[in-house]
CSV table of C-alpha atoms and ligand atoms in Angstrom, one decimal:
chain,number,residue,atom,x,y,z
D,1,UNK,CA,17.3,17.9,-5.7
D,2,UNK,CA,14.7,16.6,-8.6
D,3,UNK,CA,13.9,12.8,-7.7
D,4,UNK,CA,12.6,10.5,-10.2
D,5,UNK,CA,11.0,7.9,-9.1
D,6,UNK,CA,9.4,5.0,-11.0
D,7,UNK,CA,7.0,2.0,-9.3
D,8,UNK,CA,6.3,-1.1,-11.8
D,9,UNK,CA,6.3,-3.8,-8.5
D,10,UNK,CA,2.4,-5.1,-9.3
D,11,UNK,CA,-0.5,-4.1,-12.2
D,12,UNK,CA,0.3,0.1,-11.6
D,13,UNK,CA,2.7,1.9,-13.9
D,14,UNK,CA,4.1,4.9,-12.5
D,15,UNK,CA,6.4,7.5,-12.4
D,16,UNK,CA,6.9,11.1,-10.4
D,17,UNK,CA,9.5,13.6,-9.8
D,18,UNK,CA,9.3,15.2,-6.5
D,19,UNK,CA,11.5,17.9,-4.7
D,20,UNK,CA,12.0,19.9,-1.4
D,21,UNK,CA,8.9,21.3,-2.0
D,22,UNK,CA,6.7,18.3,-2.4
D,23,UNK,CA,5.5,16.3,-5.7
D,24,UNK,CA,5.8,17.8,-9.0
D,25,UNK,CA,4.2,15.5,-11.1
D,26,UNK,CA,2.3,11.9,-10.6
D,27,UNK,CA,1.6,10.1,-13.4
D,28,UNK,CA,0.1,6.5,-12.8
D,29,UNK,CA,-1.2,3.6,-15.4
D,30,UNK,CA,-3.4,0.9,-14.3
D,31,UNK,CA,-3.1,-1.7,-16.2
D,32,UNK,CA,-6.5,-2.8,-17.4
D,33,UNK,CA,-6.1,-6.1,-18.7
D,34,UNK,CA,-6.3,-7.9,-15.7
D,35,UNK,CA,-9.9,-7.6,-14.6
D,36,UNK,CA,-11.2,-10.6,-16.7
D,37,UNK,CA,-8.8,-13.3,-15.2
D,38,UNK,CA,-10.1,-11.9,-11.7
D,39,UNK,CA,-6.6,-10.7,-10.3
D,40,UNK,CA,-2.7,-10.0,-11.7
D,41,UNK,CA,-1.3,-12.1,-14.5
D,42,UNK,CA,2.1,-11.6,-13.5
D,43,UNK,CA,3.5,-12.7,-17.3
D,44,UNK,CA,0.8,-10.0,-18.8
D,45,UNK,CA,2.0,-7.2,-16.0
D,46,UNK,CA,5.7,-7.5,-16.8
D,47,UNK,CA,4.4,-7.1,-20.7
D,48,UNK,CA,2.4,-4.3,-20.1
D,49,UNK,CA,5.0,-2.2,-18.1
D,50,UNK,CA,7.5,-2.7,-20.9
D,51,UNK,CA,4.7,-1.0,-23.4
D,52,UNK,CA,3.9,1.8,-21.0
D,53,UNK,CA,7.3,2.7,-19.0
D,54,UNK,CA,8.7,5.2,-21.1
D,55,UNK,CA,5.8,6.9,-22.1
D,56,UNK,CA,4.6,7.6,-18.4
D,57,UNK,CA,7.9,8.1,-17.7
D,58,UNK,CA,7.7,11.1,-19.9
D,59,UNK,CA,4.6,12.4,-19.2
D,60,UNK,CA,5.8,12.7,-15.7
D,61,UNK,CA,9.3,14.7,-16.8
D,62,UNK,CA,6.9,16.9,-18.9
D,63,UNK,CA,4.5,17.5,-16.2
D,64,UNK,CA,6.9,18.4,-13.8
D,65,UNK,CA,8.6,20.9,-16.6
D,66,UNK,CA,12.5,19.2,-16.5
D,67,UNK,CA,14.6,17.4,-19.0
D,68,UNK,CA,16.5,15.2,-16.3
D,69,UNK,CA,16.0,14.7,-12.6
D,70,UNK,CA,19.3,15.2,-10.1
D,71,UNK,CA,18.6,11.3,-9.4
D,72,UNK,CA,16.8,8.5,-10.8
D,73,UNK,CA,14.8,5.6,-7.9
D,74,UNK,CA,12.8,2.8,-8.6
D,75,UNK,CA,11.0,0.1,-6.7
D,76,UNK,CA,13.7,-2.6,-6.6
D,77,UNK,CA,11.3,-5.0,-4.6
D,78,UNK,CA,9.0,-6.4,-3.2
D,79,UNK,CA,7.0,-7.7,-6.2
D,80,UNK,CA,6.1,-9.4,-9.1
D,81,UNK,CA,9.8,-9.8,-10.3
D,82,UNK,CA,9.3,-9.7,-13.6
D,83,UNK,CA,6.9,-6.0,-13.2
D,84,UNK,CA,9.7,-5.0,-10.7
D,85,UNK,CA,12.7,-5.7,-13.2
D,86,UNK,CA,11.4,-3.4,-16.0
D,87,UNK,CA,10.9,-0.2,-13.8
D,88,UNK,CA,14.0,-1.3,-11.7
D,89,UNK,CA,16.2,-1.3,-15.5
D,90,UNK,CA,14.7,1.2,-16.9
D,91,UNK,CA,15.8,3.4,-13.4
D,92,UNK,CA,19.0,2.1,-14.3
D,93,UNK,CA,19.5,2.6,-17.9
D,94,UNK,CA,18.0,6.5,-17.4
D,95,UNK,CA,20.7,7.3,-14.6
D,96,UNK,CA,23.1,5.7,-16.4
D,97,UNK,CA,22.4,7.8,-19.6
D,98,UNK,CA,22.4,11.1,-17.7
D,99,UNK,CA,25.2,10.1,-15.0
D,100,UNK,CA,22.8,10.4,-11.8
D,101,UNK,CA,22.8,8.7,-8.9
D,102,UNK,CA,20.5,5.7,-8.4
D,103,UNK,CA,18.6,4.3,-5.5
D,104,UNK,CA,16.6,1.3,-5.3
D,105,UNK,CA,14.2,1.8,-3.1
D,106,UNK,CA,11.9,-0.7,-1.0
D,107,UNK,CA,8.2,-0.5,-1.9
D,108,UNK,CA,6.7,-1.2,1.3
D,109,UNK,CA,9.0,1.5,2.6
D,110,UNK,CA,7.3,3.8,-0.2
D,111,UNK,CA,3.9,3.2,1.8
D,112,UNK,CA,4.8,3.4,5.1
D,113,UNK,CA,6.5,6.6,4.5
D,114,UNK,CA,3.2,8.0,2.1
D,115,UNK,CA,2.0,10.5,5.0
D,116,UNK,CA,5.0,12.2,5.1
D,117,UNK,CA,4.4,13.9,1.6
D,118,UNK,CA,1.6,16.0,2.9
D,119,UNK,CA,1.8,19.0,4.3
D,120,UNK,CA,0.1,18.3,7.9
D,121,UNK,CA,2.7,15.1,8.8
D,122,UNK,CA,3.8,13.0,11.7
D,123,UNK,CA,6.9,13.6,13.6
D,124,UNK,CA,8.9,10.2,14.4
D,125,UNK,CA,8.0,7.9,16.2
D,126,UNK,CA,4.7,6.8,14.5
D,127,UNK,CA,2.5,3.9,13.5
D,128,UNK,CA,2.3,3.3,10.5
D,129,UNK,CA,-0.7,0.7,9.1
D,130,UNK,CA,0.6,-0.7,5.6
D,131,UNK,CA,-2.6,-2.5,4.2
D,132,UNK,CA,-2.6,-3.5,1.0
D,133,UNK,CA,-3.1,-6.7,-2.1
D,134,UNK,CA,0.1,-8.4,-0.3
D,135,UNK,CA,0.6,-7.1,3.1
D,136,UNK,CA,-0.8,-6.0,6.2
D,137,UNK,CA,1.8,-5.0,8.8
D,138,UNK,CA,1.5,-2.7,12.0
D,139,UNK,CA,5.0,-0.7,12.3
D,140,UNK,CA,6.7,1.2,15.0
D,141,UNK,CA,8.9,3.8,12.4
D,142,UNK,CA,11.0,5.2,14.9
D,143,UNK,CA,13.5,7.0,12.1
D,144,UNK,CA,13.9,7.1,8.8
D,145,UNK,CA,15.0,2.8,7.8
D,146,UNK,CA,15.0,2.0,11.6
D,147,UNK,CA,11.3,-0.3,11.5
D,148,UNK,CA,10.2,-2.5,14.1
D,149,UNK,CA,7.2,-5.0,13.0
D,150,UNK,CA,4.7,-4.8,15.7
D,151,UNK,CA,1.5,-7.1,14.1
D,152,UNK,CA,1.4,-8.8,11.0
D,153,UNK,CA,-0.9,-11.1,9.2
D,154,UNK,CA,-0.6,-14.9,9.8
D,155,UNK,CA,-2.4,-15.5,6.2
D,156,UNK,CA,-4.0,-13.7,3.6
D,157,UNK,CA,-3.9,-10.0,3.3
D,158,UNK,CA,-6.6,-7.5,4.4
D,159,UNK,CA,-6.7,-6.4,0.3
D,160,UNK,CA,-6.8,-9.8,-1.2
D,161,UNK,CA,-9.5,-10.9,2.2
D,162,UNK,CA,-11.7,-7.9,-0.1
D,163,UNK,CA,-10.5,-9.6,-3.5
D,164,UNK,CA,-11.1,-13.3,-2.5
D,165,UNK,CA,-14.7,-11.9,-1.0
D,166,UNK,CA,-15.5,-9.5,-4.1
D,167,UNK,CA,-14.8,-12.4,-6.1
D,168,UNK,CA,-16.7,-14.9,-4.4
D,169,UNK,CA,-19.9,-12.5,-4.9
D,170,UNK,CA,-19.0,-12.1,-8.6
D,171,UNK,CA,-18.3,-8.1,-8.3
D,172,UNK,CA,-15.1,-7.9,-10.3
D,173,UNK,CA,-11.7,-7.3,-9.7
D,174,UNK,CA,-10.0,-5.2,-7.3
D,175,UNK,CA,-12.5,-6.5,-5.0
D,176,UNK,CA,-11.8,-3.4,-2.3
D,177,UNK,CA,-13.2,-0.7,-4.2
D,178,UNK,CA,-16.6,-2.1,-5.2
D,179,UNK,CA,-16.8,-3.6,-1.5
D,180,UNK,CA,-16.3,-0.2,-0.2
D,181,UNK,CA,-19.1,1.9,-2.1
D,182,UNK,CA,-20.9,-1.0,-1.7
D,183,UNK,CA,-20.7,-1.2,2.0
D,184,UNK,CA,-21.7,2.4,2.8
D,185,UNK,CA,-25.0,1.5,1.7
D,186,UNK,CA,-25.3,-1.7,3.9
D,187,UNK,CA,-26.2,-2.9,7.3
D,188,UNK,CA,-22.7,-3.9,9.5
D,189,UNK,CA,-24.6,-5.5,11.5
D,190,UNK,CA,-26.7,-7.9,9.2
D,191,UNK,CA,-24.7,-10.6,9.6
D,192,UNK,CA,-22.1,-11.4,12.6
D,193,UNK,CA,-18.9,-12.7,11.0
D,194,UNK,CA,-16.5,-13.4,13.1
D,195,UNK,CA,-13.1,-11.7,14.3
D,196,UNK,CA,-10.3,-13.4,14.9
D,197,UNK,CA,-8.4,-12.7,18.0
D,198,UNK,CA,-4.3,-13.0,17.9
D,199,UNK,CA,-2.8,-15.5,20.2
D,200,UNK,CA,-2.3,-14.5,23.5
D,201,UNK,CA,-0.4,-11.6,23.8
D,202,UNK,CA,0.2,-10.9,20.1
D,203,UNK,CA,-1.2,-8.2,17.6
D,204,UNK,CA,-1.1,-10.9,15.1
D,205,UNK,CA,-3.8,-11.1,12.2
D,206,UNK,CA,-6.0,-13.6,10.0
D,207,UNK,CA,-8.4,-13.0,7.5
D,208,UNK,CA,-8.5,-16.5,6.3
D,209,UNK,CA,-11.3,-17.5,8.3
D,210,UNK,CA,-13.7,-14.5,7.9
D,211,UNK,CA,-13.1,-15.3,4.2
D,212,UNK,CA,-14.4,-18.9,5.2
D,213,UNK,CA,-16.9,-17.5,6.7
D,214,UNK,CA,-18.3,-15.4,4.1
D,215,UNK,CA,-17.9,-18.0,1.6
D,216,UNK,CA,-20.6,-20.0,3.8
D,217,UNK,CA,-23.2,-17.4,4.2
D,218,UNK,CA,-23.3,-16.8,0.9
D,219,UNK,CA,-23.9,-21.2,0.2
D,220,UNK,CA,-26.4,-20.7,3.3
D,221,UNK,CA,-30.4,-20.5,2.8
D,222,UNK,CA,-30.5,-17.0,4.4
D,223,UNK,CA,-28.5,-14.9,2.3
D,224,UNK,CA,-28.3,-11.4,3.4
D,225,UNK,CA,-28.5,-8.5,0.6
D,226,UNK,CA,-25.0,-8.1,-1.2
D,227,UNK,CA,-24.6,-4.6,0.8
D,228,UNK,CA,-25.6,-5.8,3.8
D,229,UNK,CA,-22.5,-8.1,3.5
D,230,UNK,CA,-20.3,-6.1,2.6
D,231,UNK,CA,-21.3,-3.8,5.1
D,232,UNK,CA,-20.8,-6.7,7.4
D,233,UNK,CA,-17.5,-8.1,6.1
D,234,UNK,CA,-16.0,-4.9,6.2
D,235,UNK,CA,-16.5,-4.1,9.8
D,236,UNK,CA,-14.9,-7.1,10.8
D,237,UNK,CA,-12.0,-6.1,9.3
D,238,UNK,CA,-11.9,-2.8,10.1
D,239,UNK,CA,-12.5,-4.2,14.0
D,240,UNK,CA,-9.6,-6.3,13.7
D,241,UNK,CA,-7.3,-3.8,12.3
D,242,UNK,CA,-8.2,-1.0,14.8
D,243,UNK,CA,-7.9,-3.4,17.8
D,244,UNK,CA,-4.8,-4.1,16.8
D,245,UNK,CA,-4.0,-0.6,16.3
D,246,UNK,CA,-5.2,0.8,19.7
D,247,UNK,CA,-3.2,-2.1,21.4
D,248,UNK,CA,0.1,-1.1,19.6
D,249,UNK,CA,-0.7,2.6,20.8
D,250,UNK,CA,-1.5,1.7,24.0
D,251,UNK,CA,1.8,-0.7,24.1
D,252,UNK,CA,4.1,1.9,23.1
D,253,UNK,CA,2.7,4.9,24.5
D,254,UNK,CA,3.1,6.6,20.3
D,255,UNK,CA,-0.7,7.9,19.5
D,256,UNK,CA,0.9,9.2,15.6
D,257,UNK,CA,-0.4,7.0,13.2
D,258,UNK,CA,-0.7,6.9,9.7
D,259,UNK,CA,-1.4,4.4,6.9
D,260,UNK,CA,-0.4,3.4,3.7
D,261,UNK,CA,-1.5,1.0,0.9
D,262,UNK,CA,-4.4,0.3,-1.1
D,263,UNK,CA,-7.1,-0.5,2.0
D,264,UNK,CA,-6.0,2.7,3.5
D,265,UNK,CA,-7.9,4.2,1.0
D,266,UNK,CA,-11.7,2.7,2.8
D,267,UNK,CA,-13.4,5.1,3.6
D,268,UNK,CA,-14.8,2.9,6.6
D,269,UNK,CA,-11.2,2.3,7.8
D,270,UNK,CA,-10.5,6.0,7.5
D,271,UNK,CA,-13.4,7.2,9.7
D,272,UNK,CA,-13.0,4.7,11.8
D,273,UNK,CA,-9.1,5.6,12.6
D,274,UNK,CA,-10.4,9.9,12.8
D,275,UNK,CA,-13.4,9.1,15.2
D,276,UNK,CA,-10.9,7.3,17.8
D,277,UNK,CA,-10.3,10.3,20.0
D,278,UNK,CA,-7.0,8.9,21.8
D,279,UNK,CA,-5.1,8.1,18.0
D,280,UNK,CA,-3.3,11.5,16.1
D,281,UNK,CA,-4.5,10.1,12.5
D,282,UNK,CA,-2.2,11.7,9.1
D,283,UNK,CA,-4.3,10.0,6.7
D,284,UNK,CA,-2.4,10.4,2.7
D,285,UNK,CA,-5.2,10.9,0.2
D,286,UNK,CA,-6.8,7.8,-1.6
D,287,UNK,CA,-4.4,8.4,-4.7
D,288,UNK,CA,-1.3,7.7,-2.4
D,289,UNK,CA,-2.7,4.5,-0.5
D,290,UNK,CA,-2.7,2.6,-3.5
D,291,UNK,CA,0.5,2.4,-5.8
D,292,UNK,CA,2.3,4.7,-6.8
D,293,UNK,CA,5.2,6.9,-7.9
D,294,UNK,CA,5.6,9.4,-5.8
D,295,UNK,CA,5.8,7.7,-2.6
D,296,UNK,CA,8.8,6.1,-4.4
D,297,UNK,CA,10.3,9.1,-5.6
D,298,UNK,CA,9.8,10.7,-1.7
D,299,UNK,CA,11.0,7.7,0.4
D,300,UNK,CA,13.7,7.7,-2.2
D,301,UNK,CA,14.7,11.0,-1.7
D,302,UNK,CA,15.4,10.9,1.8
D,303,UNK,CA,17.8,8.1,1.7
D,304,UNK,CA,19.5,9.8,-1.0
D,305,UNK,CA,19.4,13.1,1.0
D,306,UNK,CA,21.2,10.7,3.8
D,307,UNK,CA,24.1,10.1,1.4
D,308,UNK,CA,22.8,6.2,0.1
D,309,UNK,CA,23.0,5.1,-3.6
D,310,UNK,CA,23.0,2.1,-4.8
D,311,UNK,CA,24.9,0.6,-7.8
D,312,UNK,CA,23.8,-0.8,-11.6
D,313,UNK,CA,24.3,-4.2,-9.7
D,314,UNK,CA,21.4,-3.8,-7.4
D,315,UNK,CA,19.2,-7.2,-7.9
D,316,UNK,CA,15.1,-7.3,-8.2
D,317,UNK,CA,13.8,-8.6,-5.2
D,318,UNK,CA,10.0,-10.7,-4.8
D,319,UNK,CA,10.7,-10.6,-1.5
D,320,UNK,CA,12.8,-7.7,1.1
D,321,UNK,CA,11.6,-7.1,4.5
D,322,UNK,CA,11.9,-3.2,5.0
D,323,UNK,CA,14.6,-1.6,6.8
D,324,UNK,CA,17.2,-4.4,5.9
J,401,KG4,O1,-1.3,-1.0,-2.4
J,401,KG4,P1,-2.0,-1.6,-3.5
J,401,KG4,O2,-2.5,-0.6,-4.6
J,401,KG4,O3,-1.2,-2.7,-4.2
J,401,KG4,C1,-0.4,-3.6,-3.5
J,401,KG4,O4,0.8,-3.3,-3.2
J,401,KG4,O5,-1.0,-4.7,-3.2
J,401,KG4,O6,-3.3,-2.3,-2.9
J,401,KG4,C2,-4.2,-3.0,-3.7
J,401,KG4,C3,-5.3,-3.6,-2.8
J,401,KG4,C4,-6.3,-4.5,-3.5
J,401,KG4,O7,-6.4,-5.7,-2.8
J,401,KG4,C5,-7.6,-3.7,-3.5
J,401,KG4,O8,-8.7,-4.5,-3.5
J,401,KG4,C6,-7.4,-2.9,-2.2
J,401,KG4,O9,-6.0,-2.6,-2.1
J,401,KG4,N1,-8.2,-1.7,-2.1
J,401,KG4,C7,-9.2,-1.4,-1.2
J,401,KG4,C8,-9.8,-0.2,-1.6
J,401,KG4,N2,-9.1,0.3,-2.7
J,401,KG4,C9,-8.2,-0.6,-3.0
J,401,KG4,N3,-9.6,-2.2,-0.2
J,401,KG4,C10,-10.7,-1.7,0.5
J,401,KG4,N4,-11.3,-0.5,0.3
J,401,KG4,C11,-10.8,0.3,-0.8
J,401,KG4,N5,-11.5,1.4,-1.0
J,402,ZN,ZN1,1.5,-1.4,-2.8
């Protein structure tokens, strides 16, 4: 079974087919005009699907060498709902068209399941670490739909903690990226922000206040070098994120791990997780942290391969916790 699968729920539009034998095409858009407003213009990102949908849509039929796909999926939520409404239609209208079934498919779902397209994967149970712009959630996937929330963040996100911060030091939007290379050539220790413990006996996270605190060392009088705080701003987060990790491993006894959205693709977060000896790390390459089609298309595909579909009356949702 061909499975199309198309993503518009944020600034990234995509679309891939995918099969029993793993992804035959990937085509992703980022939308560019973003960067000067210094994050999403939801208005702008719904506008700029419409113009691109079909035609990466297309590229990704022609890439993958079909005419129509056995199935047609789409992010249905969570998201921007007006982003998410013209991939989720467009699904629609296309299956329609070719009498397919459709599936609306849960986006954080997409990324939890990311490591699973590869050809060295996790068997179930696993963790899976979904870090991204909106979330950052510590899971306990025990089968395919059946997901048990372990940690989450109290506040702000571990991708928009590197936005707010890349932002506040004037280095553009996304923030993560530039923080990243930026950090590699920086000192982690050069300045000691701090990291916020969960309440007691939680996995919990915050970011909000190492934000805070970044925002006054850079008012302060001894301002470190720009690397040297990003160096230090991302080990903080990458402490917090693997103590929370190695608790949840310890907790449940599952050492599988894997992650999924666009801070999975840090290269400080990824060493970090395949030097800890005790975790079994299936890390998806860089390209499938952040958004996009195929990890639609795939976690897609398996609920269809269970026997789901969904009908042309399936709603956009901003919000849907996974697995319900
Ligand atoms: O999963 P994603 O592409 O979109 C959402 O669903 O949110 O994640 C985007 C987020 C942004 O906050 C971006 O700054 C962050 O992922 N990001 C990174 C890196 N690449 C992207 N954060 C840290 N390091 C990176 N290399
Ligand atoms: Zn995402």
């Amino acid at each position: 079974m061909k499975v199309l699968g198309v993503e518009t729920s944020c600034d990234e539009t995509a679309a891939s087919v995918v099969d029993v034998t793993g992804v035959l095409s990937d085509i992703t858009y980022s939308q560019q005009v973003h960067a000067r407003f210094g994050g999403v213009v939801p208005e702008l990102a719904a506008r700029a699907h419409v113009e691109k949908v079909g035609a990466v849509v297309q590229a990704a039929l022609d890439e993958a060498g079909i005419e129509r796909p056995d199935a047609v999926v789409a992010t249905a939520g969570p998201g921007l709902i007006g982003a998410v409404l013209v991939g989720l239609n467009m699904a629609k209208g296309l299956a329609a068209g070719w009498d397919v079934p459709f599936l609306g498919v849960n986006h954080l779902e997409g990324h939890l399941l990311s490591a699973l397209l590869e050809e060295r994967r996790p068997e179930w149970p696993f963790l899976s670490l979904v870090v991204s712009g909106g979330h950052t959630t510590l899971y306990l996937c025990k089968a395919l739909g059946e997901y048990e929330v372990l940690a989450e963040t109290v506040d702000d996100a571990a991708g928009e903690a590197y936005d707010k911060v890349a932002r506040m030091m004037g280095l553009g939007y996304p923030g993560g990226p530039v923080v990243d290379r930026l950090a590699a050539e920086g000192n982690p220790e050069a300045v000691d922000f701090p990291r916020p413990r969960p309440k007691k006996g939680g996995l919990d996270w915050s970011f909000s206040g190492l934000k805070t605190a970044v925002r006054q060392h850079l008012l302060s009088d001894e301002r470190a070098a720009d690397a040297d705080i990003c160096a230090s701003f991302q080990a903080a987060v990458i402490d917090c994120l693997m103590s929370r990790v190695n608790k949840a491993s310890a907790r449940t006894g599952v050492r599988r791990v894997v992650i999924g959205g666009g801070v999975a693709a840090n290269s400080g977060l990824r060493n970090a997780l395949l030097k800890t000896r005790h975790l079994d790390v299936y890390l998806p390459p860089k390209s499938r942290c952040t958004d996009n089609a195929a990890m639609i298309a795939h976690a897609g595909r398996l609920r269809l391969l269970q026997g789901q579909t969904d009908d042309f009356a399936l709603r956009a949702r901003a919000s849907w916790v996974v697995g319900q």
